[in-house]
mmCIF file of C-alpha atoms in Angstrom:
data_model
loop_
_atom_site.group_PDB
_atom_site.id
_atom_site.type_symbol
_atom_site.label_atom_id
_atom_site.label_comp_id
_atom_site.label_asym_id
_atom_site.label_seq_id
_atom_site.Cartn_x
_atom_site.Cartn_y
_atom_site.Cartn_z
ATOM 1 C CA UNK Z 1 15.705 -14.906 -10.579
ATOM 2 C CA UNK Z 2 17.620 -12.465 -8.239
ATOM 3 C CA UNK Z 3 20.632 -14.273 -6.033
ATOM 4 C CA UNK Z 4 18.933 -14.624 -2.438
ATOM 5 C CA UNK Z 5 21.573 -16.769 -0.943
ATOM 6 C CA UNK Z 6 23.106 -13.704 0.589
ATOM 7 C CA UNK Z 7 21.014 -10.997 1.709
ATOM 8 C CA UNK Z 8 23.128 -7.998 2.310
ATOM 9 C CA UNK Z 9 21.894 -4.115 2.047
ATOM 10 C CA UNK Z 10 22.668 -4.221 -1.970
ATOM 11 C CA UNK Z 11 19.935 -7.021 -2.187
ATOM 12 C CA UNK Z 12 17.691 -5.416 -0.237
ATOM 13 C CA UNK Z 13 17.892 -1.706 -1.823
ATOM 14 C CA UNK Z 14 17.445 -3.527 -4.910
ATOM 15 C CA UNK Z 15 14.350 -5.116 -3.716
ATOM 16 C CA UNK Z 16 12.645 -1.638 -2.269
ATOM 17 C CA UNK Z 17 13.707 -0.021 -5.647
ATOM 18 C CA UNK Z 18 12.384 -2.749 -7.835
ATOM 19 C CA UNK Z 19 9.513 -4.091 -5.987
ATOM 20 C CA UNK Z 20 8.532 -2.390 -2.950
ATOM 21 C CA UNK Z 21 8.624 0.876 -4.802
ATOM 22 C CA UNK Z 22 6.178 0.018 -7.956
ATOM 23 C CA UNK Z 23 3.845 -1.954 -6.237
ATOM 24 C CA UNK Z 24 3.233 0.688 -3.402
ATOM 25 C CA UNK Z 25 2.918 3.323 -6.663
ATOM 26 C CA UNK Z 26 0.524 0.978 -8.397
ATOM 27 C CA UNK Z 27 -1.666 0.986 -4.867
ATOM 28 C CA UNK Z 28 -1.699 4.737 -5.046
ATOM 29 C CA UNK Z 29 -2.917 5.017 -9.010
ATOM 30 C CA UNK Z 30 -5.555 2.544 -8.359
ATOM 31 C CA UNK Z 31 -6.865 4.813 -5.418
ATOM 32 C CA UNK Z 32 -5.990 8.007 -6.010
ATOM 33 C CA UNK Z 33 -4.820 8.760 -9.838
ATOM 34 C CA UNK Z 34 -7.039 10.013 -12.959
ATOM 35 C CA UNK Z 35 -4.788 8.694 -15.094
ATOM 36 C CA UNK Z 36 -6.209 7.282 -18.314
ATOM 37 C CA UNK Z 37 -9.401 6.385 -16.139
ATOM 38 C CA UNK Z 38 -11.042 7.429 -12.820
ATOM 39 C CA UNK Z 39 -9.356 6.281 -10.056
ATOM 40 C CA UNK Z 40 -11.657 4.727 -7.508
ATOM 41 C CA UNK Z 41 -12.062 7.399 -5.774
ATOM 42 C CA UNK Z 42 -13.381 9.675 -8.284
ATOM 43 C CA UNK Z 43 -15.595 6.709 -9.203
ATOM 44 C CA UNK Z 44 -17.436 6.789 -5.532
ATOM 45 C CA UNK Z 45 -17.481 10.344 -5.476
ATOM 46 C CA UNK Z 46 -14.613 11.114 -3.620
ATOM 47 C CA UNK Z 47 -13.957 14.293 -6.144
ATOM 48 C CA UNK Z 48 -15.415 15.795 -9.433
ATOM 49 C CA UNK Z 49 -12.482 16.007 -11.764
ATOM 50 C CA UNK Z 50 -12.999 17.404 -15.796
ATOM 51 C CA UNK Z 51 -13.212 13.532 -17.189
ATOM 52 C CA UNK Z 52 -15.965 12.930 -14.285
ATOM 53 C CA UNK Z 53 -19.082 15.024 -14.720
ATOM 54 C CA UNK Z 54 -21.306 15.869 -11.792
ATOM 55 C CA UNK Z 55 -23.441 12.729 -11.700
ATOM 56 C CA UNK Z 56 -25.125 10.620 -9.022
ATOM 57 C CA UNK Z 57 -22.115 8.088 -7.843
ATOM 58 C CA UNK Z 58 -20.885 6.078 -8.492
ATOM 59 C CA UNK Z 59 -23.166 4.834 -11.406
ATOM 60 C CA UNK Z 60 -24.692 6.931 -13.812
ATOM 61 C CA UNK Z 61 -28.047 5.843 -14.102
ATOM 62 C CA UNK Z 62 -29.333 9.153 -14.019
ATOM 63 C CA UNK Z 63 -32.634 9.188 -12.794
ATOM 64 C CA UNK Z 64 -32.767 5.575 -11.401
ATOM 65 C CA UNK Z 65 -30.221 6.174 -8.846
ATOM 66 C CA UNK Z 66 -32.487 9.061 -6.865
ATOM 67 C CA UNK Z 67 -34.958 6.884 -5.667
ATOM 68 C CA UNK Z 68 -35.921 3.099 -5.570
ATOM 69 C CA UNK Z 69 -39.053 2.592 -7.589
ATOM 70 C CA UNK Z 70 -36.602 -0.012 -10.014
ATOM 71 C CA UNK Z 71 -33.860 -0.586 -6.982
ATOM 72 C CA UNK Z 72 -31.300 2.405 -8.656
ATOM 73 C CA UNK Z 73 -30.651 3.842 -5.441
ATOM 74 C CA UNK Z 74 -29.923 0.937 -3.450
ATOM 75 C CA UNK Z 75 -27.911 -0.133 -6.460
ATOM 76 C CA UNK Z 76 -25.903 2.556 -6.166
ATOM 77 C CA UNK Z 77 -25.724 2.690 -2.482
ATOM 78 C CA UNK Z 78 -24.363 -1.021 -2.840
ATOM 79 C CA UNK Z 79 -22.029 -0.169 -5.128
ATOM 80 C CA UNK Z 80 -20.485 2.818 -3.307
ATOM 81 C CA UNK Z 81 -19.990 0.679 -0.325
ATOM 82 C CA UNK Z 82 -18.433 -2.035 -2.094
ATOM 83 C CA UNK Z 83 -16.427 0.262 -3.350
ATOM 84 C CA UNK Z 84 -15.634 2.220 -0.317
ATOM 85 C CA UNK Z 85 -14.744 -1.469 1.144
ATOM 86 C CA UNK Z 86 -12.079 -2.222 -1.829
ATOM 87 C CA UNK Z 87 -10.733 1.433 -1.401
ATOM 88 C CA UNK Z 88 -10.328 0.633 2.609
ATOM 89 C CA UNK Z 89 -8.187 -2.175 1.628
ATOM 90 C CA UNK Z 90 -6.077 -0.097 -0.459
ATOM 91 C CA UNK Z 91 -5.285 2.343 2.172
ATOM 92 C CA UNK Z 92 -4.285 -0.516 4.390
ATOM 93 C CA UNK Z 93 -2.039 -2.407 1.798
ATOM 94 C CA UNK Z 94 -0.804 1.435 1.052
ATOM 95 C CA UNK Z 95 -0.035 1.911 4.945
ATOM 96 C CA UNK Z 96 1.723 -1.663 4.882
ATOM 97 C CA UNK Z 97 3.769 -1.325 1.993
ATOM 98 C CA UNK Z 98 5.353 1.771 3.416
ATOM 99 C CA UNK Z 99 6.132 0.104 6.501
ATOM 100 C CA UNK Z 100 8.247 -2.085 4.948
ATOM 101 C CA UNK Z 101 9.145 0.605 2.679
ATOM 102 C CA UNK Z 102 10.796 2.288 6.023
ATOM 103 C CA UNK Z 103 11.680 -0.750 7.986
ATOM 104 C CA UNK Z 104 13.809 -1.841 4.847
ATOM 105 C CA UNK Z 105 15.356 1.627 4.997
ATOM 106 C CA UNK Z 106 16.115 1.124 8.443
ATOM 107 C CA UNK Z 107 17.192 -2.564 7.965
ATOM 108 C CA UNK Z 108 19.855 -0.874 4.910
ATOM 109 C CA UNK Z 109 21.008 1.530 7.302
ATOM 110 C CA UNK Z 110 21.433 -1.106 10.334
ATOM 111 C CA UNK Z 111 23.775 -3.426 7.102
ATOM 112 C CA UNK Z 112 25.687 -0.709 6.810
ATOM 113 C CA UNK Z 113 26.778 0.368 10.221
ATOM 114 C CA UNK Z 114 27.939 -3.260 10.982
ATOM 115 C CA UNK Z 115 31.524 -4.422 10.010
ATOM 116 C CA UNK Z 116 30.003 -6.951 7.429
ATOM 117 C CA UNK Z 117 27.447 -5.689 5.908
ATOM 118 C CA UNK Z 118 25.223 -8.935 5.802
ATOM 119 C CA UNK Z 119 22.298 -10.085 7.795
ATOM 120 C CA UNK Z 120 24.211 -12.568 9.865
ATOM 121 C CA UNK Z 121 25.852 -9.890 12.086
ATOM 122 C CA UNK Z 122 22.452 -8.708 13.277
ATOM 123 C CA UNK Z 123 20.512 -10.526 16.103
ATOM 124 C CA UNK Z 124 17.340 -11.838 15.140
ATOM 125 C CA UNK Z 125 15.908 -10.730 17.801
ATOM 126 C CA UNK Z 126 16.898 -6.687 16.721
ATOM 127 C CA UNK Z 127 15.976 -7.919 12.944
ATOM 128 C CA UNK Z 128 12.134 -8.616 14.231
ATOM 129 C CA UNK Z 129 12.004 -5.448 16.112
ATOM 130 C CA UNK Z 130 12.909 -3.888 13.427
ATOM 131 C CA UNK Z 131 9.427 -5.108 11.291
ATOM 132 C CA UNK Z 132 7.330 -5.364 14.276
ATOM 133 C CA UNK Z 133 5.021 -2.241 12.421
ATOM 134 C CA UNK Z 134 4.439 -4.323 10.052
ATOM 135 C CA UNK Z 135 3.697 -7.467 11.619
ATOM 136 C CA UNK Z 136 0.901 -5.456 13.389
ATOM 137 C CA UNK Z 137 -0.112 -4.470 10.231
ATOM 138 C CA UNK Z 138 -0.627 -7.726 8.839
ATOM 139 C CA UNK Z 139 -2.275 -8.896 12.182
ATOM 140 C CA UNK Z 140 -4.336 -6.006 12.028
ATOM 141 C CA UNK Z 141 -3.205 -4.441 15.182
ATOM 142 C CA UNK Z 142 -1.777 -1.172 15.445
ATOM 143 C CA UNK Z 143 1.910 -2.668 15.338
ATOM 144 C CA UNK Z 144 3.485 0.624 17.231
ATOM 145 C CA UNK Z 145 4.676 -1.809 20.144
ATOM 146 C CA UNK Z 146 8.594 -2.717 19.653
ATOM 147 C CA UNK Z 147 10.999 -1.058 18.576
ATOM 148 C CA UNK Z 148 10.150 -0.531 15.096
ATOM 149 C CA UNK Z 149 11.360 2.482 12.455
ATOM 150 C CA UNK Z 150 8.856 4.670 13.771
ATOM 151 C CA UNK Z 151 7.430 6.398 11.265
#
C-alpha cells in the first residue's frame, strides 16, 4: 500500500500514472475499442466494423427483431436503450476521470511552484477550486463555476 502520509506532487503523478491513467483507458475500450470483442458501441450499432456484420442491433435475431409478432423488436429496442443508458454512463465517468486527470495536472504544477512542494503550503480554499469541475461532475452539474483547470 502506497505511503499517503505525505502527499506531495511525486505521490500524486504516481497516482494519475498508475491509476487515473488505466482506469480512464479501460472506460474508453469498454466504449469505444474492437479489441478482442465489440465494444459497446459497435454492439448498439454505433458502427459496422469487419468482426460486426450488417445485422439488426444490437441482437441478431434476424428476422424476429423487424417486427413484434414474438416481441423481437421491442426486445431489441429494449436492449439498445439499455445499452445506450450504460454507454451514457461511460461518457460521463470518461468526462470525470479526465477532470481529475487535468485538475491533478494542475494540482502537480501548483506543488511545484511552491517552496515546499507539499500540500500544506496551499490554501484549502485554492486546493477546492482547483477540483471544483469535478465536484460538478459528481453532483451532476456542469461544474464550470470556480476556478477550476479549465479544460
Amino acid at each position: 500500500m502506497a505511503d499517503v502520509t505525505r502527499m506531495d506532487s511525486a505521490w500524486l503523478q504516481n497516482f494519475l500514472t498508475n491509476n487515473i491513467e488505466p482506469f480512464s483507458k479501460a472506460i474508453d475500450t469498454i466504449e469505444n475499442v474492437d479489441d478482442p470483442s465489440p465494444s459497446l458501441g459497435t454492439v448498439i450499432g454505433g458502427k459496422v466494423t469487419d468482426t460486426s456484420r450488417p445485422q439488426n442491433k444490437p441482437l441478431a435475431i434476424g428476422k424476429m427483431a423487424v417486427d413484434d409478432s414474438v416481441q423481437g423488436l421491442s426486445l431489441n429496442k429494449a436492449v439498445a436503450s439499455a445499452a445506450q443508458s450504460i454507454i451514457t454512463i461511460y461518457e460521463d465517468q470518461a468526462d470525470l476521470f479526465s477532470n481529475i486527470h487535468d485538475d491533478i495536472k494542475t494540482t502537480i504544477d501548483t506543488l511545484l511552484t511552491t517552496q515546499n512542494t507539499n500540500l500544506t503550503q496551499i490554501e484549502g480554499k485554492d486546493f477546492l477550486d482547483v477540483f471544483s469541475n469535478v465536484d460538478g461532475d459528481l453532483s451532476g452539474s456542469s461544474g464550470t463555476s470556480g476556478s477550476g483547470s479549465g479544460s
